[in-house]
Short mmCIF file of C-alpha atoms (C1' of nucleotides) in Angstrom, two decimals:
data_model
loop_
_atom_site.label_atom_id
_atom_site.label_comp_id
_atom_site.label_asym_id
_atom_site.label_seq_id
_atom_site.Cartn_x
_atom_site.Cartn_y
_atom_site.Cartn_z
CA UNK A 28 -356.65 -150.70 123.84
CA UNK A 29 -355.79 -149.43 126.86
CA UNK A 30 -352.05 -148.59 127.61
CA UNK A 31 -349.68 -151.20 128.55
CA UNK A 32 -347.00 -150.75 131.53
CA UNK A 33 -343.33 -151.30 130.81
CA UNK A 34 -343.52 -154.92 132.60
CA UNK A 35 -346.26 -156.00 130.83
CA UNK A 36 -344.96 -154.36 127.17
CA UNK A 37 -341.59 -156.75 128.64
CA UNK A 38 -344.48 -159.63 129.11
CA UNK A 39 -346.56 -159.43 125.76
CA UNK A 40 -343.03 -158.99 123.64
CA UNK A 41 -341.35 -162.34 125.50
CA UNK A 42 -344.52 -164.27 124.33
CA UNK A 43 -344.24 -162.82 120.86
CA UNK A 44 -340.51 -163.59 120.94
CA UNK A 45 -341.37 -167.25 122.14
CA UNK A 46 -343.98 -167.99 119.19
CA UNK A 47 -342.19 -166.12 116.60
CA UNK A 48 -338.80 -168.25 117.57
CA UNK A 49 -340.55 -171.63 118.90
CA UNK A 50 -343.82 -171.88 117.64
CA UNK A 51 -345.78 -172.09 120.13
CA UNK A 52 -346.59 -169.21 123.40
CA UNK A 53 -344.87 -170.53 126.73
CA UNK A 54 -346.47 -171.69 129.51
CA UNK A 55 -347.12 -169.25 132.36
CA UNK A 56 -344.28 -170.98 134.27
CA UNK A 57 -342.01 -170.30 131.27
CA UNK A 58 -342.94 -166.95 131.58
CA UNK A 59 -342.16 -166.98 135.18
CA UNK A 60 -338.66 -168.39 134.96
CA UNK A 61 -337.60 -166.50 132.13
CA UNK A 62 -338.25 -163.09 134.43
CA UNK A 63 -337.07 -164.35 137.61
CA UNK A 64 -340.82 -164.30 139.35
CA UNK A 65 -343.25 -167.13 140.53
CA UNK A 66 -345.92 -168.66 138.72
CA UNK A 67 -348.50 -166.62 139.95
CA UNK A 68 -346.90 -163.41 138.88
CA UNK A 69 -347.26 -164.63 135.34
CA UNK A 70 -350.29 -165.57 135.71
CA UNK A 71 -350.98 -161.83 136.89
CA UNK A 72 -350.00 -160.29 134.10
CA UNK A 73 -351.78 -161.98 131.20
CA UNK A 74 -355.25 -161.64 132.96
CA UNK A 75 -354.19 -157.80 132.75
CA UNK A 76 -352.86 -158.41 129.30
CA UNK A 77 -356.31 -159.93 128.90
CA UNK A 78 -358.09 -157.20 129.94
CA UNK A 79 -356.36 -154.82 128.26
CA UNK A 80 -356.98 -156.82 125.00
CA UNK A 81 -353.70 -157.79 123.77
CA UNK A 82 -354.24 -161.54 124.20
CA UNK A 83 -356.72 -164.04 124.28
CA UNK A 84 -356.75 -166.94 127.36
CA UNK A 85 -358.75 -169.32 124.91
CA UNK A 86 -359.77 -171.36 127.74
CA UNK A 87 -357.96 -173.53 131.03
CA UNK A 88 -355.06 -175.28 128.84
CA UNK A 89 -351.66 -175.18 128.43
CA UNK A 90 -350.19 -172.59 126.76
CA UNK A 91 -353.68 -171.28 125.55
CA UNK A 92 -352.16 -167.43 124.71
CA UNK A 93 -353.84 -165.99 121.37
CA UNK A 94 -351.95 -162.97 120.80
CA UNK A 95 -354.31 -160.55 119.47
CA UNK A 96 -353.02 -156.94 119.59
CA UNK A 97 -352.38 -155.43 116.08
CA UNK A 98 -349.69 -157.88 115.05
CA UNK A 99 -350.02 -161.03 115.85
CA UNK A 100 -349.53 -163.60 113.64
CA UNK A 101 -350.07 -161.40 110.34
CA UNK A 102 -347.18 -160.50 108.00
CA UNK A 103 -345.25 -157.84 108.36
CA UNK A 104 -347.26 -154.55 106.98
CA UNK A 105 -345.31 -154.92 103.32
CA UNK A 106 -345.83 -152.15 100.57
CA UNK A 107 -345.86 -148.44 99.67
CA UNK A 108 -347.48 -145.22 100.61
CA UNK A 109 -349.39 -143.34 98.25
CA UNK A 110 -348.23 -139.70 98.43
CA UNK A 111 -349.41 -136.74 97.18
CA UNK A 112 -351.20 -133.44 97.83
CA UNK A 113 -351.45 -133.10 101.14
CA UNK A 114 -352.74 -130.50 103.96
CA UNK A 115 -350.93 -127.36 104.39
CA UNK A 116 -347.66 -127.32 106.95
CA UNK A 117 -346.96 -131.45 106.90
CA UNK A 118 -344.00 -132.52 104.77
CA UNK A 119 -345.17 -134.67 102.12
CA UNK A 120 -342.88 -137.03 101.35
CA UNK A 121 -343.87 -138.53 105.11
CA UNK A 122 -345.20 -141.74 104.78
CA UNK A 123 -347.01 -141.03 108.01
CA UNK A 124 -349.14 -138.31 105.37
CA UNK A 125 -349.94 -141.20 102.45
CA UNK A 126 -353.01 -141.50 101.08
CA UNK A 127 -353.14 -144.91 101.34
CA UNK A 128 -350.98 -148.18 101.10
CA UNK A 129 -350.57 -150.40 98.03
CA UNK A 130 -349.52 -153.78 98.49
CA UNK A 131 -346.42 -153.54 95.69
CA UNK A 132 -343.03 -155.41 96.33
CA UNK A 133 -340.83 -152.29 96.30
CA UNK A 134 -338.32 -154.33 94.27
CA UNK A 135 -340.36 -154.02 91.28
CA UNK A 136 -339.13 -150.52 90.34
CA UNK A 137 -335.45 -149.72 89.87
CA UNK A 138 -333.89 -148.28 91.47
CA UNK A 139 -336.30 -149.82 94.45
CA UNK A 140 -339.13 -147.56 95.64
CA UNK A 141 -339.86 -146.02 98.63
CA UNK A 142 -343.19 -144.43 97.73
CA UNK A 143 -345.97 -143.98 94.88
CA UNK A 144 -347.45 -141.31 93.45
CA UNK A 145 -349.99 -140.64 90.84
CA UNK A 146 -349.66 -138.40 88.14
CA UNK A 147 -352.33 -135.94 87.70
CA UNK A 148 -352.41 -134.49 83.78
CA UNK A 149 -351.02 -134.82 80.90
CA UNK A 150 -347.65 -133.33 81.66
CA UNK A 151 -345.64 -136.24 81.27
CA UNK A 152 -347.83 -138.15 77.76
CA UNK A 153 -344.27 -138.11 75.99
CA UNK A 154 -342.29 -139.85 78.11
CA UNK A 155 -345.28 -143.08 78.42
CA UNK A 156 -346.44 -141.60 81.58
CA UNK A 157 -350.59 -140.92 81.79
CA UNK A 158 -352.88 -139.36 83.68
CA UNK A 159 -353.85 -141.51 87.23
CA UNK A 160 -350.48 -143.41 86.28
CA UNK A 161 -348.58 -144.58 89.55
CA UNK A 162 -344.87 -143.46 89.77
CA UNK A 163 -342.43 -145.71 91.92
CA UNK A 164 -340.41 -142.79 93.36
CA UNK A 165 -336.99 -143.85 94.90
CA UNK A 166 -336.06 -141.18 97.86
CA UNK A 167 -333.11 -139.21 97.67
CA UNK A 168 -331.92 -135.37 97.40
CA UNK A 169 -330.11 -135.70 94.40
CA UNK A 170 -330.46 -136.87 90.81
CA UNK A 171 -328.63 -137.09 87.43
CA UNK A 172 -329.31 -134.40 85.10
CA UNK A 173 -331.98 -135.93 82.25
CA UNK A 174 -333.66 -138.47 84.96
CA UNK A 175 -336.89 -137.98 85.60
CA UNK A 176 -337.45 -137.38 89.05
CA UNK A 177 -340.52 -136.69 91.90
CA UNK A 178 -339.99 -132.46 92.46
CA UNK A 179 -341.31 -130.83 95.54
CA UNK A 180 -342.24 -127.45 94.68
CA UNK A 181 -344.04 -125.17 97.51
CA UNK A 182 -346.87 -122.98 96.65
CA UNK A 183 -345.97 -119.81 98.62
CA UNK A 184 -349.92 -118.87 97.88
CA UNK A 185 -351.58 -121.73 99.26
CA UNK A 186 -348.63 -122.91 101.88
CA UNK A 187 -349.15 -126.26 100.16
CA UNK A 188 -346.24 -128.61 99.32
CA UNK A 189 -347.18 -130.64 96.48
CA UNK A 190 -345.06 -133.77 94.06
CA UNK A 191 -344.94 -133.17 90.52
CA UNK A 192 -343.01 -135.22 88.04
CA UNK A 193 -340.69 -133.76 85.93
CA UNK A 194 -337.17 -134.25 84.11
CA UNK A 195 -334.28 -132.75 85.84
CA UNK A 196 -331.66 -131.05 83.96
CA UNK A 197 -329.11 -129.02 85.36
CA UNK A 198 -326.25 -127.13 84.26
CA UNK A 199 -323.92 -125.61 86.71
CA UNK A 200 -326.61 -124.04 89.23
CA UNK A 201 -329.13 -123.61 86.75
CA UNK A 202 -331.93 -126.12 87.02
CA UNK A 203 -334.53 -126.83 84.52
CA UNK A 204 -337.70 -128.73 85.35
CA UNK A 205 -339.21 -130.12 82.28
CA UNK A 206 -342.32 -131.54 81.25
CA UNK A 207 -342.45 -134.37 78.23
CA UNK A 208 -345.06 -132.27 76.88
CA UNK A 209 -344.72 -129.26 74.27
CA UNK A 210 -348.06 -127.76 75.49
CA UNK A 211 -346.38 -127.19 79.11
CA UNK A 212 -343.32 -124.71 79.93
CA UNK A 213 -340.57 -125.61 81.37
CA UNK A 214 -339.77 -123.98 85.12
CA UNK A 215 -336.74 -122.73 85.44
CA UNK A 216 -334.67 -122.27 89.08
CA UNK A 217 -331.48 -121.21 89.41
CA UNK A 218 -329.75 -122.70 92.59
CA UNK A 219 -327.41 -119.72 93.40
CA UNK A 220 -329.99 -117.30 93.72
CA UNK A 221 -331.57 -116.99 97.44
CA UNK A 222 -334.31 -119.62 98.45
CA UNK A 223 -336.38 -116.89 99.50
CA UNK A 224 -336.73 -114.98 96.01
CA UNK A 225 -340.09 -114.84 95.55
CA UNK A 226 -339.44 -115.29 91.65
CA UNK A 227 -338.94 -118.46 91.40
CA UNK A 228 -340.71 -121.63 93.41
CA UNK A 229 -338.66 -123.07 96.31
CA UNK A 230 -338.20 -127.02 95.11
CA UNK A 231 -336.60 -129.85 96.35
CA UNK A 232 -336.12 -132.92 94.74
CA UNK A 233 -338.45 -135.95 96.30
CA UNK A 234 -336.58 -139.04 94.63
CA UNK A 235 -336.11 -140.37 90.91
CA UNK A 236 -338.67 -142.08 89.44
CA UNK A 237 -338.55 -145.97 89.80
CA UNK A 238 -340.81 -147.08 87.39
CA UNK A 239 -344.56 -147.13 86.83
CA UNK A 240 -347.83 -148.87 87.60
CA UNK A 241 -351.20 -148.33 85.85
CA UNK A 242 -354.32 -150.12 86.41
CA UNK A 243 -357.09 -150.85 83.64
CA UNK A 244 -356.12 -149.66 80.03
CA UNK A 245 -355.87 -146.14 78.59
CA UNK A 246 -358.90 -144.15 76.83
CA UNK B 26 -338.19 -184.25 102.53
CA UNK B 27 -340.29 -187.50 102.66
CA UNK B 28 -343.41 -187.83 101.15
CA UNK B 29 -346.80 -187.83 103.62
CA UNK B 30 -349.57 -189.85 103.73
CA UNK B 31 -352.92 -188.45 102.94
CA UNK B 32 -353.68 -188.91 106.60
CA UNK B 33 -350.29 -187.16 107.58
CA UNK B 34 -351.68 -184.28 105.59
CA UNK B 35 -354.57 -184.20 107.17
CA UNK B 36 -353.27 -184.29 110.70
CA UNK B 37 -350.68 -181.59 109.25
CA UNK B 38 -353.25 -179.44 108.23
CA UNK B 39 -355.34 -179.60 111.47
CA UNK B 40 -352.06 -178.49 113.33
CA UNK B 41 -351.29 -175.92 110.59
CA UNK B 42 -355.53 -174.64 110.95
CA UNK B 43 -355.04 -175.01 114.75
CA UNK B 44 -352.41 -172.37 114.55
CA UNK B 45 -353.86 -170.20 112.63
CA UNK B 46 -356.81 -169.85 114.05
CA UNK B 47 -356.17 -170.57 118.05
CA UNK B 48 -352.82 -169.22 117.98
CA UNK B 49 -350.90 -172.05 119.45
CA UNK B 50 -350.84 -175.51 118.34
CA UNK B 51 -353.10 -178.24 119.57
CA UNK B 52 -352.07 -180.96 122.22
CA UNK B 53 -351.80 -184.58 121.41
CA UNK B 54 -355.41 -185.27 122.95
CA UNK B 55 -356.85 -182.25 120.77
CA UNK B 56 -355.89 -183.95 117.67
CA UNK B 57 -356.87 -187.36 119.23
CA UNK B 58 -360.25 -185.81 119.90
CA UNK B 59 -360.57 -184.30 116.34
CA UNK B 60 -360.05 -187.36 114.64
CA UNK B 61 -362.06 -189.31 116.68
CA UNK B 62 -358.96 -191.64 117.58
CA UNK B 63 -356.60 -192.36 121.12
CA UNK B 64 -353.71 -190.11 122.05
CA UNK B 65 -351.31 -192.32 121.53
CA UNK B 66 -352.31 -192.60 117.48
CA UNK B 67 -351.76 -188.73 117.64
CA UNK B 68 -348.13 -189.42 119.03
CA UNK B 69 -347.34 -191.59 116.47
CA UNK B 70 -348.28 -189.20 113.97
CA UNK B 71 -346.25 -186.41 115.44
CA UNK B 72 -343.49 -188.31 115.55
CA UNK B 73 -343.63 -189.48 111.62
CA UNK B 74 -343.96 -186.10 111.02
CA UNK B 75 -341.20 -185.28 112.94
CA UNK B 76 -339.13 -187.74 110.94
CA UNK B 77 -340.44 -186.29 107.50
CA UNK B 78 -339.16 -182.86 108.66
CA UNK B 79 -342.78 -181.42 108.78
CA UNK B 80 -342.78 -180.21 112.38
CA UNK B 81 -340.32 -180.09 115.69
CA UNK B 82 -341.03 -181.60 118.95
CA UNK B 83 -339.11 -178.98 120.87
CA UNK B 84 -339.46 -180.73 124.56
CA UNK B 85 -341.54 -182.71 126.34
CA UNK B 86 -343.66 -179.66 126.88
CA UNK B 87 -347.30 -179.17 126.49
CA UNK B 88 -348.11 -178.45 122.64
CA UNK B 89 -344.56 -178.21 122.01
CA UNK B 90 -344.93 -178.51 118.20
CA UNK B 91 -343.16 -176.14 115.57
CA UNK B 92 -344.31 -176.23 112.27
CA UNK B 93 -341.25 -176.27 109.82
CA UNK B 94 -342.47 -177.86 106.20
CA UNK B 95 -341.99 -174.31 104.22
CA UNK B 96 -345.04 -172.64 104.89
CA UNK B 97 -345.06 -172.31 108.31
CA UNK B 98 -346.22 -168.65 109.23
CA UNK B 99 -345.17 -167.64 105.34
CA UNK B 100 -347.48 -165.89 102.59
CA UNK B 101 -349.26 -168.25 100.47
CA UNK B 102 -347.02 -168.15 97.10
CA UNK B 103 -348.61 -165.02 95.34
CA UNK B 104 -347.44 -163.78 92.06
CA UNK B 105 -347.98 -163.84 88.20
CA UNK B 106 -346.53 -165.68 85.40
CA UNK B 107 -344.49 -163.82 82.36
CA UNK B 108 -345.70 -165.21 79.05
CA UNK B 109 -344.64 -164.50 75.69
CA UNK B 110 -342.85 -165.58 72.57
CA UNK B 111 -342.28 -169.35 73.12
CA UNK B 112 -341.20 -172.57 71.48
CA UNK B 113 -343.41 -173.62 68.28
CA UNK B 114 -346.00 -176.11 69.50
CA UNK B 115 -346.93 -175.56 73.37
CA UNK B 116 -349.69 -173.09 73.78
CA UNK B 117 -347.90 -169.46 75.02
CA UNK B 118 -350.72 -168.39 77.48
CA UNK B 119 -350.45 -171.60 79.81
CA UNK B 120 -348.79 -171.01 83.16
CA UNK B 121 -346.40 -173.53 82.67
CA UNK B 122 -344.58 -171.95 80.18
CA UNK B 123 -343.96 -168.73 81.86
CA UNK B 124 -340.62 -167.21 81.48
CA UNK B 125 -340.30 -166.29 84.93
CA UNK B 126 -342.88 -165.34 87.79
CA UNK B 127 -343.52 -162.01 89.19
CA UNK B 128 -344.81 -161.30 92.32
CA UNK B 129 -347.07 -158.70 91.99
CA UNK B 130 -350.43 -158.98 93.58
CA UNK B 131 -353.21 -159.87 90.64
CA UNK B 132 -355.76 -157.00 91.81
CA UNK B 133 -353.23 -154.10 91.39
CA UNK B 134 -354.86 -154.28 87.72
CA UNK B 135 -358.39 -154.04 86.55
CA UNK B 136 -359.74 -156.37 85.84
CA UNK B 137 -357.51 -158.44 87.33
CA UNK B 138 -354.54 -159.72 85.84
CA UNK B 139 -354.02 -163.61 85.16
CA UNK B 140 -350.61 -163.20 83.38
CA UNK B 141 -348.11 -160.79 82.27
CA UNK B 142 -346.57 -160.02 78.92
CA UNK B 143 -343.20 -157.98 77.97
CA UNK B 144 -343.75 -155.26 75.17
CA UNK B 145 -341.50 -155.76 72.32
CA UNK B 146 -341.52 -152.75 70.32
CA UNK B 147 -342.58 -149.26 69.77
CA UNK B 148 -345.83 -150.25 67.98
CA UNK B 149 -348.39 -148.78 71.09
CA UNK B 150 -346.53 -145.39 72.32
CA UNK B 151 -349.49 -143.33 71.75
CA UNK B 152 -350.77 -145.25 74.54
CA UNK B 153 -348.67 -144.58 76.53
CA UNK B 154 -347.14 -148.26 76.45
CA UNK B 155 -343.38 -147.84 75.58
CA UNK B 156 -341.11 -151.31 74.53
CA UNK B 157 -339.88 -153.17 77.96
CA UNK B 158 -342.92 -152.47 79.63
CA UNK B 159 -345.18 -155.14 81.03
CA UNK B 160 -348.61 -155.46 80.64
CA UNK B 161 -350.96 -156.77 82.95
CA UNK B 162 -353.66 -159.77 81.01
CA UNK B 163 -356.91 -161.06 82.62
CA UNK B 164 -357.56 -163.86 80.51
CA UNK B 165 -361.06 -163.68 78.60
CA UNK B 166 -362.01 -165.34 75.02
CA UNK B 167 -363.64 -162.03 73.95
CA UNK B 168 -363.35 -157.88 74.58
CA UNK B 169 -365.50 -155.14 73.70
CA UNK B 170 -363.89 -153.29 70.71
CA UNK B 171 -362.38 -150.61 71.45
CA UNK B 172 -360.02 -152.08 74.33
CA UNK B 173 -356.54 -152.99 74.35
CA UNK B 174 -356.28 -156.67 74.06
CA UNK B 175 -353.54 -159.28 73.90
CA UNK B 176 -353.89 -160.97 70.62
CA UNK B 177 -351.95 -164.64 69.54
CA UNK B 178 -351.16 -164.32 66.42
CA UNK B 179 -349.88 -167.58 65.00
CA UNK B 180 -347.36 -167.71 62.78
CA UNK B 181 -347.71 -170.44 59.88
CA UNK B 182 -344.13 -169.97 58.67
CA UNK B 183 -342.21 -170.88 61.99
CA UNK B 184 -345.29 -172.36 63.55
CA UNK B 185 -344.77 -170.04 66.35
CA UNK B 186 -347.26 -168.70 68.49
CA UNK B 187 -346.66 -164.89 69.83
CA UNK B 188 -348.49 -162.05 71.71
CA UNK B 189 -349.03 -158.86 70.26
CA UNK B 190 -350.89 -155.90 71.94
CA UNK B 191 -353.56 -154.10 70.01
CA UNK B 192 -356.56 -152.18 69.88
CA UNK B 193 -359.43 -154.42 68.80
CA UNK B 194 -361.64 -152.84 66.52
CA UNK B 195 -364.74 -154.99 65.31
CA UNK B 196 -367.22 -154.36 63.15
CA UNK B 197 -369.38 -156.85 62.40
CA UNK B 198 -367.30 -160.18 61.40
CA UNK B 199 -364.42 -157.68 59.96
CA UNK B 200 -361.53 -157.02 62.84
CA UNK B 201 -359.27 -154.42 62.82
CA UNK B 202 -356.03 -155.02 65.07
CA UNK B 203 -354.52 -151.82 65.30
CA UNK B 204 -351.16 -150.68 66.54
CA UNK B 205 -351.58 -146.97 68.46
CA UNK B 206 -348.28 -145.56 66.32
CA UNK B 207 -349.26 -144.43 62.76
CA UNK B 208 -345.85 -146.11 61.76
CA UNK B 209 -347.38 -149.15 61.80
CA UNK B 210 -350.30 -150.85 59.86
CA UNK B 211 -353.17 -152.19 61.13
CA UNK B 212 -354.44 -155.81 60.96
CA UNK B 213 -357.20 -156.98 59.37
CA UNK B 214 -359.35 -160.35 59.78
CA UNK B 215 -362.29 -161.40 58.69
CA UNK B 216 -363.95 -164.01 61.09
CA UNK B 217 -366.29 -164.67 58.48
CA UNK B 218 -363.99 -166.37 55.95
CA UNK B 219 -362.39 -169.72 56.59
CA UNK B 220 -359.51 -169.90 59.45
CA UNK B 221 -358.01 -171.74 57.15
CA UNK B 222 -357.56 -169.11 54.62
CA UNK B 223 -353.59 -168.40 54.58
CA UNK B 224 -354.32 -164.92 53.33
CA UNK B 225 -354.73 -163.84 56.86
CA UNK B 226 -352.86 -164.61 60.09
CA UNK B 227 -354.76 -166.76 62.52
CA UNK B 228 -355.68 -165.47 65.97
CA UNK B 229 -357.22 -165.48 69.27
CA UNK B 230 -357.92 -163.00 72.11
CA UNK B 231 -355.61 -164.17 74.76
CA UNK B 232 -356.91 -161.28 77.13
CA UNK B 233 -357.85 -157.67 77.92
CA UNK B 234 -354.99 -155.69 78.59
CA UNK B 235 -355.47 -154.81 82.92
CA UNK B 236 -352.89 -152.36 83.50
CA UNK B 237 -348.85 -151.85 83.21
CA UNK B 238 -346.38 -152.15 84.82
CA UNK B 239 -343.13 -150.03 84.10
CA UNK B 240 -339.16 -150.65 85.79
CA UNK B 241 -336.74 -147.73 85.61
CA UNK B 242 -337.51 -144.26 84.04
CA UNK B 243 -337.74 -143.99 80.14
CA UNK B 244 -334.97 -142.68 78.46
"C1'" DG C 23 -341.89 -214.41 103.80
"C1'" DG C 24 -340.00 -211.03 106.79
"C1'" DG C 25 -339.25 -206.12 107.70
"C1'" DA C 26 -340.53 -201.67 107.63
"C1'" DA C 27 -344.01 -198.50 108.28
"C1'" DT C 28 -348.70 -197.00 108.28
"C1'" DA C 29 -352.85 -196.37 111.54
"C1'" DC C 30 -354.40 -197.40 114.47
"C1'" DT C 31 -356.37 -199.23 120.97
"C1'" DG C 32 -355.47 -199.59 125.40
"C1'" DT C 33 -353.11 -198.49 130.05
"C1'" DT C 34 -350.57 -196.14 133.25
"C1'" DC C 35 -347.30 -192.29 135.47
"C1'" DA C 36 -344.56 -188.51 136.14
"C1'" DA C 37 -344.19 -184.27 135.28
"C1'" DT C 38 -346.30 -180.36 134.13
"C1'" DT C 39 -349.73 -176.99 134.14
"C1'" DG C 40 -353.25 -173.47 135.17
"C1'" DA C 41 -356.75 -171.98 138.97
"C1'" DA C 42 -357.49 -170.85 143.09
"C1'" DC C 43 -356.66 -168.74 147.86
"C1'" DA C 44 -354.22 -165.67 151.25
"C1'" DG C 45 -350.80 -162.80 151.41
"C1'" DT C 46 -347.24 -158.13 151.17
"C1'" DA C 47 -345.57 -153.59 149.04
"C1'" DC C 48 -346.42 -150.23 145.99
"C1'" DT C 49 -348.39 -146.27 143.18
"C1'" DT C 50 -351.76 -143.56 141.37
"C1'" DA C 51 -356.05 -141.77 140.72
"C1'" DT C 52 -360.24 -140.02 143.23
"C1'" DA D 11 -358.73 -141.45 152.93
"C1'" DT D 12 -359.46 -144.91 150.17
"C1'" DA D 13 -360.21 -147.77 146.37
"C1'" DA D 14 -358.04 -149.60 141.98
"C1'" DG D 15 -354.43 -151.29 140.39
"C1'" DT D 16 -349.36 -153.09 139.59
"C1'" DA D 17 -346.15 -156.21 141.01
"C1'" DC D 18 -345.00 -159.29 143.33
"C1'" DT D 19 -344.29 -164.41 147.47
"C1'" DG D 20 -345.95 -168.92 148.40
"C1'" DT D 21 -348.41 -173.21 148.75
"C1'" DT D 22 -352.01 -176.39 147.84
"C1'" DC D 23 -354.67 -179.33 144.19
"C1'" DA D 24 -356.84 -181.30 140.47
"C1'" DA D 25 -357.18 -181.39 135.42
"C1'" DT D 26 -354.22 -181.98 131.48
"C1'" DT D 27 -349.98 -183.45 129.10
"C1'" DG D 28 -346.37 -186.04 126.89
"C1'" DA D 29 -343.75 -190.29 127.68
"C1'" DA D 30 -343.61 -194.61 127.76
"C1'" DC D 31 -345.07 -200.19 127.11
"C1'" DA D 32 -347.42 -203.73 125.32
"C1'" DG D 33 -350.16 -204.55 121.34
"C1'" DT D 34 -353.46 -205.37 116.90
"C1'" DA D 35 -354.34 -205.22 111.52
"C1'" DT D 36 -353.11 -203.49 107.18
"C1'" DT D 37 -350.11 -202.64 102.91
"C1'" DC D 38 -345.89 -202.47 100.38
"C1'" DC D 39 -341.24 -203.52 99.24
"C1'" DC D 40 -337.81 -206.70 98.60
#
DNA sequence: GGGAATACTGTTCAATTGAACAGTACTTAT
DNA sequence: ATAAGTACTGTTCAATTGAACAGTATTCCC
């Protein structure tokens, strides 16, 4: 799709707004009146927009403008990004880096989910969270002690950042990230120590668990 | 909103289809041409539809039809009924008897869910299903042995029918409904015996589990 | 039996509309 | 330098369009 000039973007926006607010596209003269120029200027713009694939001028009929650029009449893209392990350097929790998008109402979770994380491994089985489950996460930088959080752990070796689910236990500056499975050892972090201390992993809270979605039945 | 005649519904549908497919409403003559009548008939119909609040005729302009009845451009109402324990006599699995409706895409579950059931009790904890979880159920009358099913159990005492989640194990005519928690005893049914035998509960398969939705985090 | 609503036909008319043709001025790539 | 694209003005014109007015047949309600 060819790039639009600022003026063309303005005009396309006006058409979109008209369709949304009035329910039908404007006539060439409507456009001209709104922008204060002659009908033929509007016609030129429509032709340019049609050539660039943003609209289709369906026929010689009145208001026969069909919006076709990405978001014509479609529903607003509602859903949640599925975040997880991603390539080195890039921030894991940025929606742009989503593996895929799920069509779920964020309000099905409490608190409301901002993204979804796929559980890998059985470290949380005793909390009823199985491998492969999708966990809804509400993005926040802190969490009450005892809650289940999505922790971002940064691996110095690979330079990769990844999300893990853990129970968050905090006592002063001492933080314990506990798995809900006796076979896994808890990770301990002392926030008072320098972040550059290599003996402990660097971590941050990505958010708190707001719920869970599982597809299929276990075993 | 006044009721529409079949003909008016046809015409409203045609306008909706036009807006969806073409991107703009039809002219009165477009309508007339499509239905094979004169322009004025179309005009009469539009006036009737406007009077009944289904559309708005915005001005004297070409194609100035604005759809306003409930679902103008909105998404189709999609969701799943939440079924569970219900009043005596009524069939539990009928969507009309839903406790409430959840706005979930049925295809998030595999197999696709037809309704949702709220888990009450800890009988399935070992399968990662906790009390309060919502389980997506695909309606079917039979299920492979070993799968987790929604079983309809009929209580002769209260005359109530209720849904319970169980692991379904079948060996010939012998059926075992097993809880995924050692503290619960399995229920045994012999299909060869008469359904009127009061020594065993009457049951039927409501469907198989297609997945799970949990709001909030455990404990 | 009368009134209202539905479901049309048919004609006329003025306003609106898109299209075409002829220009102008400016910018941006080649 | 020059061709292409942008961003307009101005005029003319035929086609389309909604509106109005005058009818007709049928059904439904009171």
